[in-house]
Amino acid sequence: SMAFAPPRNMDGPKLQTKMSTWTPLNHQLMNDKVFEERRALLGKWFDKWTDGQRRRILVDLLERCSPSQQKFCAKQLQDRIPTEALDFTTKLPRVLSLYIFSFLDPRSLCRCAQVSWYWKYLSELDQLWMLKCLRFGWYINFSPTPFEQGIWKKHYIEMVKELHVTRPKTPSKDEFVVIDVQPVRSNIPEAKRSMPGRRKNKEKKELPPWRSSDRHPTDTIRFNYLDNYDP
């Protein structure tokens, strides 16, 4: 066929085909035509290959490529498959990374220190922890040298350890004073206050299941934790 054998009759000078697998190097039109035929044939072969065979061919092609061609392939892959979960600290300036870290609370900064060595370095800088200490009025009585890093984080941890945190306690039931509430008596006679449809018989109504028989229940008092009755 045309793709595997040189043409028999060709007008013009003799085609240069030596060491070119019958590709006419000195005839651009014939060169493009033969290239497109072989390209289509290669595509048909590639479609019929298995995944493992395709991977082997791709590795062989990359090994035959020059460094510039490999960079071209990398650019094509980057455009088609963008990198996911990119570490922003490797792309942004350090001042911007620190600005992002400054919005995190101390617990989150400690978790960031477990991601990688560089994140540990950034999340323990004094620029982040000094502001958190000064917010509570926790100062240090010396000036750290430029070679001493993480001083303010250590100081923050030590100050937190010294805090005495007390939890709110619920007082006992005896401390509650239940006010005896009496219904408001009206001067209107009972006959006038009776509504149509109201029961006239004086039989005792059965209480609903959520009502107790006690007229002055004490279980309705709820303690509010925001109220501090402890002097």
Coordinates of N, CA and C in Angstrom, one line a residue:
S1 N 0.8 -1.2 0.0 CA 0.0 0.0 0.0 C 0.9 1.2 0.0
M2 N 0.2 2.4 -0.1 CA 0.9 3.6 -0.1 C 1.7 3.8 1.2
A3 N 1.2 3.3 2.3 CA 1.9 3.6 3.6 C 3.1 2.8 3.8
F4 N 3.3 1.6 3.1 CA 4.4 0.7 3.3 C 5.3 0.6 2.2
A5 N 5.0 1.1 1.0 CA 5.9 0.9 -0.2 C 6.0 2.3 -0.9
P6 N 7.2 2.5 -1.5 CA 7.3 3.8 -2.2 C 6.5 3.8 -3.5
P7 N 6.1 5.0 -3.9 CA 5.3 5.1 -5.1 C 6.1 4.7 -6.3
R8 N 5.5 4.0 -7.3 CA 6.2 3.5 -8.5 C 6.5 4.6 -9.4
N9 N 5.5 5.4 -9.8 CA 5.7 6.5 -10.7 C 5.5 7.8 -10.0
M10 N 6.5 8.7 -10.1 CA 6.4 10.0 -9.4 C 7.1 11.0 -10.3
D11 N 6.4 12.0 -10.7 CA 7.0 13.1 -11.5 C 8.0 13.9 -10.6
G12 N 9.0 14.3 -11.2 CA 10.0 15.1 -10.5 C 11.2 14.4 -10.1
P13 N 12.0 15.0 -9.3 CA 13.2 14.3 -8.9 C 12.9 13.0 -8.0
K14 N 14.0 12.2 -7.9 CA 13.8 11.0 -7.1 C 13.6 11.3 -5.7
L15 N 12.6 10.6 -5.1 CA 12.2 10.8 -3.7 C 13.3 10.3 -2.8
Q16 N 13.5 11.1 -1.7 CA 14.5 10.7 -0.7 C 13.8 9.8 0.3
T17 N 14.0 8.5 0.3 CA 13.3 7.6 1.2 C 14.2 6.7 2.0
K18 N 15.5 6.9 1.9 CA 16.5 6.1 2.6 C 16.4 6.4 4.1
M19 N 16.3 5.4 4.9 CA 16.3 5.4 6.4 C 15.1 6.2 6.9
S20 N 14.0 6.2 6.1 CA 12.8 6.9 6.5 C 11.5 6.1 6.4
T21 N 11.7 4.7 6.3 CA 10.5 3.8 6.2 C 9.6 4.3 5.1
W22 N 10.2 4.5 3.9 CA 9.4 4.9 2.7 C 8.6 6.2 2.9
T23 N 9.1 7.1 3.8 CA 8.5 8.4 3.9 C 9.2 9.4 3.0
P24 N 8.5 10.0 2.0 CA 9.2 11.0 1.1 C 9.6 12.2 1.9
L25 N 10.9 12.3 2.3 CA 11.3 13.5 3.1 C 11.4 14.7 2.3
N26 N 11.7 14.7 1.0 CA 11.9 15.9 0.2 C 10.6 16.3 -0.6
H27 N 9.5 15.7 -0.3 CA 8.2 16.0 -0.9 C 7.2 16.2 0.2
Q28 N 6.9 17.5 0.5 CA 6.1 17.8 1.6 C 4.7 17.3 1.5
L29 N 4.1 17.4 0.3 CA 2.7 16.9 0.2 C 2.6 15.4 0.4
M30 N 3.5 14.6 -0.3 CA 3.5 13.2 -0.1 C 3.8 12.8 1.4
N31 N 4.7 13.6 2.0 CA 5.0 13.4 3.4 C 3.8 13.5 4.3
D32 N 3.1 14.6 4.1 CA 1.9 14.8 4.9 C 0.8 13.7 4.7
K33 N 0.7 13.3 3.4 CA -0.3 12.3 3.1 C 0.0 10.9 3.7
V34 N 1.3 10.5 3.6 CA 1.7 9.3 4.2 C 1.6 9.3 5.7
F35 N 2.0 10.5 6.3 CA 1.9 10.6 7.8 C 0.4 10.5 8.3
E36 N -0.5 11.1 7.6 CA -1.9 11.0 8.0 C -2.4 9.6 7.9
E37 N -2.0 8.9 6.8 CA -2.4 7.5 6.7 C -1.9 6.6 7.8
R38 N -0.6 6.8 8.2 CA 0.0 6.1 9.3 C -0.6 6.5 10.6
R39 N -0.9 7.7 10.7 CA -1.6 8.2 12.0 C -2.9 7.6 12.2
A40 N -3.7 7.5 11.1 CA -5.0 6.9 11.2 C -4.9 5.4 11.5
L41 N -3.9 4.8 10.9 CA -3.7 3.3 11.1 C -3.3 3.1 12.6
L42 N -2.4 3.9 13.1 CA -2.0 3.8 14.5 C -3.2 4.0 15.4
G43 N -4.0 5.0 15.1 CA -5.2 5.2 15.9 C -6.1 4.0 16.0
K44 N -6.3 3.3 14.8 CA -7.1 2.1 14.8 C -6.5 0.9 15.6
W45 N -5.1 0.8 15.6 CA -4.5 -0.2 16.4 C -4.6 0.2 17.9
F46 N -4.5 1.4 18.2 CA -4.6 1.9 19.6 C -5.9 1.6 20.2
D47 N -7.0 1.8 19.4 CA -8.3 1.5 19.9 C -8.6 0.1 20.2
K48 N -7.9 -0.9 19.5 CA -8.1 -2.3 19.7 C -7.2 -2.9 20.8
W49 N -6.2 -2.1 21.3 CA -5.3 -2.6 22.3 C -6.0 -2.6 23.7
T50 N -5.5 -3.4 24.6 CA -6.0 -3.4 26.0 C -5.4 -2.3 26.8
D51 N -5.8 -2.1 28.0 CA -5.3 -1.0 28.8 C -3.8 -1.3 29.1
G52 N -3.4 -2.5 29.4 CA -2.0 -2.8 29.6 C -1.1 -2.5 28.4
Q53 N -1.6 -2.9 27.2 CA -0.9 -2.6 26.0 C -0.8 -1.1 25.7
R54 N -1.8 -0.4 26.0 CA -1.8 1.1 25.8 C -0.7 1.7 26.7
R55 N -0.7 1.3 28.0 CA 0.3 1.8 28.9 C 1.7 1.5 28.4
R56 N 2.0 0.3 27.9 CA 3.3 0.0 27.5 C 3.7 0.9 26.3
I57 N 2.8 1.1 25.4 CA 3.1 1.9 24.2 C 3.3 3.4 24.7
L58 N 2.5 3.9 25.6 CA 2.7 5.3 26.1 C 4.1 5.4 26.7
V59 N 4.5 4.4 27.5 CA 5.8 4.5 28.1 C 6.9 4.4 27.1
D60 N 6.8 3.6 26.1 CA 7.8 3.6 25.0 C 7.9 4.9 24.3
L61 N 6.7 5.5 24.0 CA 6.7 6.8 23.3 C 7.4 7.9 24.1
L62 N 7.1 7.9 25.4 CA 7.7 8.9 26.3 C 9.2 8.7 26.4
E63 N 9.7 7.5 26.4 CA 11.1 7.3 26.4 C 11.8 7.7 25.2
R64 N 11.1 7.7 24.1 CA 11.7 8.1 22.8 C 11.6 9.6 22.6
C65 N 10.8 10.3 23.4 CA 10.6 11.8 23.3 C 11.8 12.5 23.9
S66 N 12.0 13.7 23.3 CA 13.1 14.6 23.8 C 12.5 15.3 25.1
P67 N 13.4 15.9 25.9 CA 12.9 16.7 27.0 C 11.8 17.7 26.7
S68 N 12.0 18.4 25.6 CA 11.0 19.4 25.3 C 9.7 18.8 24.9
Q69 N 9.7 17.6 24.2 CA 8.5 16.9 23.9 C 7.8 16.4 25.2
Q70 N 8.6 15.9 26.1 CA 8.1 15.4 27.4 C 7.4 16.6 28.2
K71 N 8.0 17.8 28.1 CA 7.4 18.9 28.7 C 6.0 19.3 28.0
F72 N 6.0 19.1 26.7 CA 4.8 19.3 26.0 C 3.7 18.4 26.4
C73 N 4.1 17.1 26.6 CA 3.1 16.1 27.1 C 2.6 16.5 28.5
A74 N 3.5 16.9 29.4 CA 3.1 17.3 30.7 C 2.1 18.5 30.7
K75 N 2.4 19.4 29.8 CA 1.5 20.6 29.7 C 0.1 20.1 29.2
Q76 N 0.1 19.2 28.2 CA -1.2 18.7 27.8 C -2.0 17.9 28.9
L77 N -1.3 17.1 29.7 CA -1.9 16.5 30.8 C -2.4 17.4 31.8
Q78 N -1.6 18.5 32.1 CA -2.1 19.5 33.1 C -3.3 20.2 32.7
D79 N -3.4 20.5 31.4 CA -4.6 21.1 30.9 C -5.9 20.2 30.9
R80 N -5.6 18.9 30.6 CA -6.8 18.0 30.5 C -7.2 17.5 31.9
I81 N -6.2 17.3 32.8 CA -6.4 16.7 34.1 C -5.8 17.7 35.1
P82 N -6.5 18.7 35.6 CA -5.8 19.6 36.6 C -5.5 18.9 37.9
T83 N -4.4 19.4 38.5 CA -4.0 18.8 39.7 C -5.0 19.1 40.8
E84 N -5.4 18.0 41.6 CA -6.3 18.2 42.7 C -5.6 18.2 44.0
A85 N -6.2 18.8 45.0 CA -5.7 18.9 46.4 C -4.3 19.5 46.3
L86 N -4.1 20.7 45.7 CA -2.8 21.3 45.6 C -2.5 22.0 46.9
D87 N -1.3 21.9 47.4 CA -0.9 22.5 48.6 C -0.7 24.0 48.3
F88 N -1.5 24.8 48.9 CA -1.5 26.2 48.6 C -0.2 26.9 49.2
T89 N 0.4 26.3 50.2 CA 1.6 26.9 50.8 C 2.8 26.8 49.9
T90 N 2.7 25.9 48.9 CA 3.9 25.8 47.9 C 3.7 26.7 46.8
K91 N 2.5 27.3 46.6 CA 2.3 28.2 45.5 C 2.2 29.7 45.9
L92 N 1.6 29.9 47.1 CA 1.5 31.3 47.5 C 2.7 31.8 48.3
P93 N 2.9 33.1 48.3 CA 4.0 33.6 49.2 C 3.7 33.3 50.6
R94 N 4.8 33.2 51.4 CA 4.7 32.8 52.8 C 3.8 33.8 53.6
V95 N 3.8 35.1 53.3 CA 3.0 36.0 54.0 C 1.5 35.8 53.8
L96 N 1.2 35.3 52.6 CA -0.2 35.0 52.4 C -0.6 33.7 53.1
S97 N 0.3 32.7 53.1 CA 0.0 31.5 53.8 C -0.2 31.8 55.3
L98 N 0.6 32.6 55.9 CA 0.5 33.0 57.3 C -0.8 33.7 57.5
Y99 N -1.2 34.6 56.6 CA -2.5 35.3 56.7 C -3.7 34.3 56.7
I100 N -3.6 33.3 55.9 CA -4.7 32.3 55.9 C -4.7 31.5 57.3
F101 N -3.5 31.1 57.7 CA -3.4 30.4 59.0 C -3.8 31.2 60.2
S102 N -3.7 32.6 60.1 CA -4.1 33.4 61.2 C -5.6 33.3 61.6
F103 N -6.4 32.9 60.7 CA -7.8 32.8 60.9 C -8.2 31.5 61.7
L104 N -7.2 30.6 61.9 CA -7.5 29.3 62.6 C -7.4 29.5 64.1
D105 N -8.1 28.7 64.8 CA -8.0 28.6 66.3 C -6.9 27.8 66.7
P106 N -6.5 27.8 67.9 CA -5.3 27.0 68.4 C -5.4 25.5 68.1
R107 N -6.6 25.0 68.3 CA -6.7 23.5 68.1 C -6.5 23.2 66.6
S108 N -7.0 24.0 65.7 CA -6.8 23.8 64.3 C -5.4 24.0 63.8
L109 N -4.7 25.0 64.5 CA -3.3 25.1 64.1 C -2.5 23.9 64.6
C110 N -2.8 23.3 65.7 CA -2.1 22.1 66.1 C -2.3 21.0 65.2
R111 N -3.5 20.9 64.6 CA -3.8 19.8 63.6 C -3.0 20.1 62.3
C112 N -2.9 21.4 62.0 CA -2.1 21.7 60.7 C -0.7 21.3 60.9
A113 N -0.2 21.4 62.1 CA 1.2 21.0 62.4 C 1.5 19.6 62.1
Q114 N 0.5 18.7 62.0 CA 0.6 17.3 61.8 C 0.6 16.9 60.3
V115 N 0.4 17.9 59.4 CA 0.2 17.6 58.0 C 1.6 17.3 57.4
S116 N 2.5 18.2 57.5 CA 3.9 18.0 56.9 C 4.9 18.8 57.7
W117 N 6.1 18.6 57.4 CA 7.2 19.4 58.1 C 7.0 20.9 57.8
Y118 N 6.7 21.3 56.5 CA 6.6 22.7 56.2 C 5.4 23.3 56.9
W119 N 4.3 22.6 56.9 CA 3.1 23.1 57.6 C 3.4 23.2 59.1
K120 N 4.2 22.3 59.7 CA 4.6 22.4 61.1 C 5.4 23.7 61.3
Y121 N 6.3 24.0 60.4 CA 7.1 25.1 60.5 C 6.2 26.4 60.5
L122 N 5.3 26.4 59.5 CA 4.5 27.6 59.4 C 3.5 27.8 60.6
S123 N 2.9 26.7 61.0 CA 1.8 26.8 62.0 C 2.4 27.1 63.4
E124 N 3.7 27.0 63.6 CA 4.3 27.3 64.9 C 5.1 28.6 65.0
L125 N 5.0 29.4 63.9 CA 5.7 30.7 63.9 C 5.1 31.6 65.0
D126 N 6.0 32.5 65.5 CA 5.6 33.4 66.6 C 4.6 34.4 66.0
Q127 N 4.6 34.7 64.7 CA 3.7 35.7 64.2 C 2.2 35.3 64.4
L128 N 2.0 34.0 64.5 CA 0.6 33.5 64.7 C 0.2 33.4 66.2
W129 N 1.1 32.9 67.0 CA 0.8 32.6 68.4 C 1.0 33.8 69.3
M130 N 1.8 34.8 68.9 CA 1.9 36.0 69.7 C 0.6 36.7 69.9
L131 N -0.1 36.9 68.8 CA -1.4 37.6 68.8 C -2.4 36.8 69.7
K132 N -2.4 35.5 69.7 CA -3.3 34.7 70.5 C -3.0 34.9 72.0
C133 N -1.7 35.0 72.3 CA -1.3 35.2 73.7 C -1.6 36.6 74.2
L134 N -1.3 37.6 73.3 CA -1.6 39.0 73.7 C -3.1 39.3 73.9
R135 N -3.9 38.5 73.2 CA -5.4 38.7 73.3 C -5.9 38.4 74.7
F136 N -5.2 37.5 75.4 CA -5.6 37.2 76.8 C -4.6 37.9 77.8
G137 N -3.7 38.7 77.3 CA -2.8 39.4 78.2 C -1.7 38.5 78.7
W138 N -1.3 37.5 78.0 CA -0.3 36.6 78.4 C 1.0 37.1 77.8
Y139 N 1.9 37.7 78.5 CA 3.2 38.2 78.0 C 4.3 37.3 78.5
I140 N 5.5 37.5 77.8 CA 6.7 36.8 78.2 C 7.7 37.9 78.7
N141 N 8.5 37.5 79.7 CA 9.4 38.4 80.4 C 10.8 38.5 79.7
F142 N 10.9 38.0 78.5 CA 12.2 38.1 77.8 C 11.9 38.3 76.3
S143 N 12.9 38.7 75.6 CA 12.8 38.8 74.1 C 13.5 37.7 73.4
P144 N 12.7 36.8 72.7 CA 13.4 35.7 72.1 C 14.3 36.1 70.9
T145 N 15.3 35.3 70.8 CA 16.3 35.6 69.7 C 15.7 35.1 68.4
P146 N 16.2 35.6 67.2 CA 15.7 35.1 65.9 C 15.9 33.5 65.8
F147 N 16.8 32.9 66.5 CA 17.0 31.5 66.4 C 16.0 30.7 67.3
E148 N 15.3 31.4 68.1 CA 14.3 30.7 69.0 C 12.9 30.9 68.4
Q149 N 12.4 29.8 67.9 CA 11.1 29.8 67.2 C 10.1 28.9 68.0
G150 N 8.9 29.2 68.0 CA 7.8 28.5 68.7 C 7.8 28.9 70.2
I151 N 8.4 30.0 70.6 CA 8.3 30.4 72.0 C 6.9 30.8 72.4
W152 N 6.2 31.5 71.6 CA 4.9 31.9 71.9 C 3.9 30.8 72.0
K153 N 4.1 29.8 71.1 CA 3.2 28.6 71.2 C 3.4 27.9 72.5
K154 N 4.6 27.7 72.9 CA 4.9 27.0 74.1 C 4.4 27.8 75.3
H155 N 4.5 29.1 75.2 CA 3.9 30.0 76.3 C 2.4 29.9 76.4
Y156 N 1.8 29.8 75.2 CA 0.3 29.6 75.2 C -0.1 28.3 75.8
I157 N 0.6 27.3 75.5 CA 0.3 26.0 76.1 C 0.5 26.0 77.6
E158 N 1.6 26.6 78.1 CA 1.8 26.6 79.5 C 0.7 27.4 80.2
M159 N 0.3 28.5 79.6 CA -0.7 29.3 80.3 C -2.1 28.6 80.3
V160 N -2.4 27.9 79.3 CA -3.6 27.1 79.2 C -3.6 26.0 80.3
K161 N -2.4 25.4 80.5 CA -2.3 24.4 81.5 C -2.6 24.9 82.9
E162 N -2.2 26.2 83.2 CA -2.4 26.7 84.5 C -3.8 27.3 84.8
L163 N -4.7 27.3 83.7 CA -6.0 27.7 83.9 C -6.8 26.7 84.8
H164 N -7.6 27.2 85.7 CA -8.5 26.4 86.5 C -9.9 26.6 86.0
V165 N -10.3 25.7 85.3 CA -11.7 25.8 84.7 C -12.6 25.1 85.6
T166 N -13.7 25.8 85.9 CA -14.8 25.2 86.8 C -16.0 25.1 85.9
R167 N -16.6 23.9 86.0 CA -17.9 23.7 85.3 C -19.1 24.1 86.1
P168 N -20.1 24.5 85.5 CA -21.3 24.9 86.2 C -22.0 23.7 86.9
K169 N -22.4 24.0 88.2 CA -23.0 22.9 88.9 C -24.5 23.2 89.1
T170 N -25.3 22.2 89.0 CA -26.7 22.3 89.2 C -27.1 22.2 90.7
P171 N -27.7 23.2 91.2 CA -28.0 23.2 92.7 C -29.0 22.1 92.9
S172 N -29.1 21.7 94.2 CA -30.0 20.7 94.6 C -31.5 21.3 94.5
K173 N -32.4 20.3 94.6 CA -33.8 20.7 94.5 C -34.3 21.6 95.7
D174 N -33.6 21.4 96.9 CA -34.0 22.1 98.1 C -33.7 23.6 98.0
E175 N -32.8 24.0 97.1 CA -32.5 25.4 97.0 C -33.5 26.2 96.2
F176 N -34.4 25.5 95.5 CA -35.4 26.2 94.7 C -36.6 26.6 95.6
V177 N -37.1 27.8 95.4 CA -38.2 28.3 96.2 C -39.4 28.3 95.2
V178 N -40.4 27.5 95.5 CA -41.5 27.4 94.7 C -42.6 28.3 95.2
I179 N -43.0 29.3 94.4 CA -44.0 30.3 94.8 C -45.4 29.7 94.7
D180 N -46.1 29.8 95.8 CA -47.5 29.3 95.8 C -48.4 30.3 95.0
V181 N -48.8 29.9 93.8 CA -49.5 30.8 93.0 C -51.0 30.4 93.2
Q182 N -51.8 31.4 93.5 CA -53.3 31.2 93.7 C -54.0 31.8 92.5
P183 N -55.1 31.2 92.0 CA -55.8 31.8 90.9 C -56.5 33.1 91.3
V184 N -56.6 34.0 90.3 CA -57.2 35.3 90.5 C -58.7 35.1 90.6
R185 N -59.3 35.6 91.7 CA -60.7 35.4 91.9 C -61.4 36.6 91.3
S186 N -62.5 36.3 90.6 CA -63.3 37.4 90.0 C -64.6 37.6 90.8
N187 N -65.1 38.9 90.7 CA -66.3 39.2 91.4 C -67.5 38.8 90.5
I188 N -67.3 38.4 89.3 CA -68.5 38.0 88.5 C -69.1 36.7 89.0
P189 N -70.4 36.7 89.1 CA -71.0 35.4 89.6 C -70.7 34.3 88.6
E190 N -70.7 33.1 89.2 CA -70.4 31.9 88.4 C -71.4 31.7 87.3
A191 N -72.6 32.1 87.5 CA -73.6 31.9 86.4 C -73.3 32.7 85.2
K192 N -72.8 33.9 85.4 CA -72.5 34.8 84.2 C -71.2 34.3 83.5
R193 N -70.3 33.7 84.3 CA -69.0 33.3 83.6 C -69.2 31.9 82.9
S194 N -70.3 31.3 83.1 CA -70.4 30.0 82.4 C -70.6 30.2 81.0
M195 N -70.0 29.4 80.2 CA -70.0 29.5 78.7 C -70.9 28.4 78.2
P196 N -71.6 28.7 77.1 CA -72.5 27.6 76.5 C -71.6 26.4 76.1
G197 N -72.1 25.3 76.4 CA -71.4 24.1 76.0 C -70.5 23.5 77.1
R198 N -70.4 24.3 78.2 CA -69.6 23.9 79.4 C -70.4 22.8 80.1
R199 N -69.6 21.9 80.7 CA -70.2 20.8 81.4 C -71.0 21.4 82.7
K200 N -72.2 21.0 82.9 CA -72.9 21.5 84.0 C -72.9 20.5 85.2
N201 N -72.6 19.3 84.9 CA -72.5 18.3 86.0 C -71.1 18.5 86.6
K202 N -71.1 18.3 87.9 CA -69.9 18.5 88.7 C -69.1 17.3 88.9
E203 N -69.2 16.4 87.9 CA -68.3 15.2 88.0 C -66.9 15.6 87.8
K204 N -66.0 14.9 88.5 CA -64.6 15.2 88.4 C -64.0 14.8 87.1
K205 N -63.3 15.8 86.4 CA -62.8 15.6 85.1 C -61.5 14.7 85.2
E206 N -61.3 13.9 84.3 CA -60.1 13.1 84.3 C -58.9 13.9 83.7
L207 N -57.8 13.9 84.5 CA -56.7 14.7 84.1 C -56.0 14.1 82.9
P208 N -55.4 14.9 82.0 CA -54.6 14.3 80.9 C -53.4 13.6 81.4
P209 N -52.8 12.8 80.6 CA -51.6 12.0 81.2 C -50.4 12.8 81.5
W210 N -50.3 14.1 80.9 CA -49.1 14.9 81.2 C -49.3 15.8 82.4
R211 N -50.5 15.7 83.0 CA -50.8 16.5 84.2 C -50.7 15.7 85.5
S212 N -50.1 16.2 86.5 CA -50.0 15.5 87.8 C -51.2 15.9 88.6
S213 N -51.5 15.1 89.6 CA -52.6 15.4 90.5 C -52.2 16.4 91.5
D214 N -50.9 16.7 91.6 CA -50.5 17.7 92.6 C -50.8 19.1 92.1
R215 N -51.5 19.9 92.9 CA -51.9 21.2 92.5 C -50.7 22.2 92.4
H216 N -49.6 21.9 93.1 CA -48.4 22.8 93.1 C -47.2 21.9 92.8
P217 N -47.0 21.6 91.5 CA -45.9 20.7 91.2 C -44.6 21.5 91.2
T218 N -43.5 20.8 91.5 CA -42.2 21.3 91.6 C -41.3 20.9 90.4
D219 N -41.8 20.0 89.6 CA -41.0 19.5 88.5 C -41.0 20.4 87.3
T220 N -41.7 21.5 87.4 CA -41.7 22.5 86.3 C -40.6 23.5 86.3
I221 N -39.9 23.5 87.4 CA -38.8 24.5 87.6 C -37.6 23.9 86.8
R222 N -37.0 24.7 86.0 CA -35.8 24.4 85.3 C -34.7 25.3 85.6
F223 N -33.5 24.8 85.8 CA -32.4 25.6 86.2 C -31.7 26.1 84.9
N224 N -31.4 27.4 84.8 CA -30.7 28.0 83.7 C -29.2 28.0 84.1
Y225 N -28.4 27.4 83.2 CA -26.9 27.4 83.5 C -26.3 28.8 83.3
L226 N -27.0 29.7 82.7 CA -26.4 31.0 82.5 C -26.5 31.8 83.8
D227 N -27.4 31.4 84.7 CA -27.6 32.1 86.0 C -26.6 31.5 87.0
N228 N -25.8 32.4 87.6 CA -24.8 32.0 88.5 C -25.3 32.4 89.9
Y229 N -25.8 31.4 90.7 CA -26.3 31.8 92.1 C -25.2 31.5 93.1
D230 N -24.1 31.0 92.7 CA -23.0 30.7 93.6 C -22.2 31.9 93.9
P231 N -22.2 32.4 95.1 CA -21.4 33.7 95.3 C -19.9 33.5 95.1

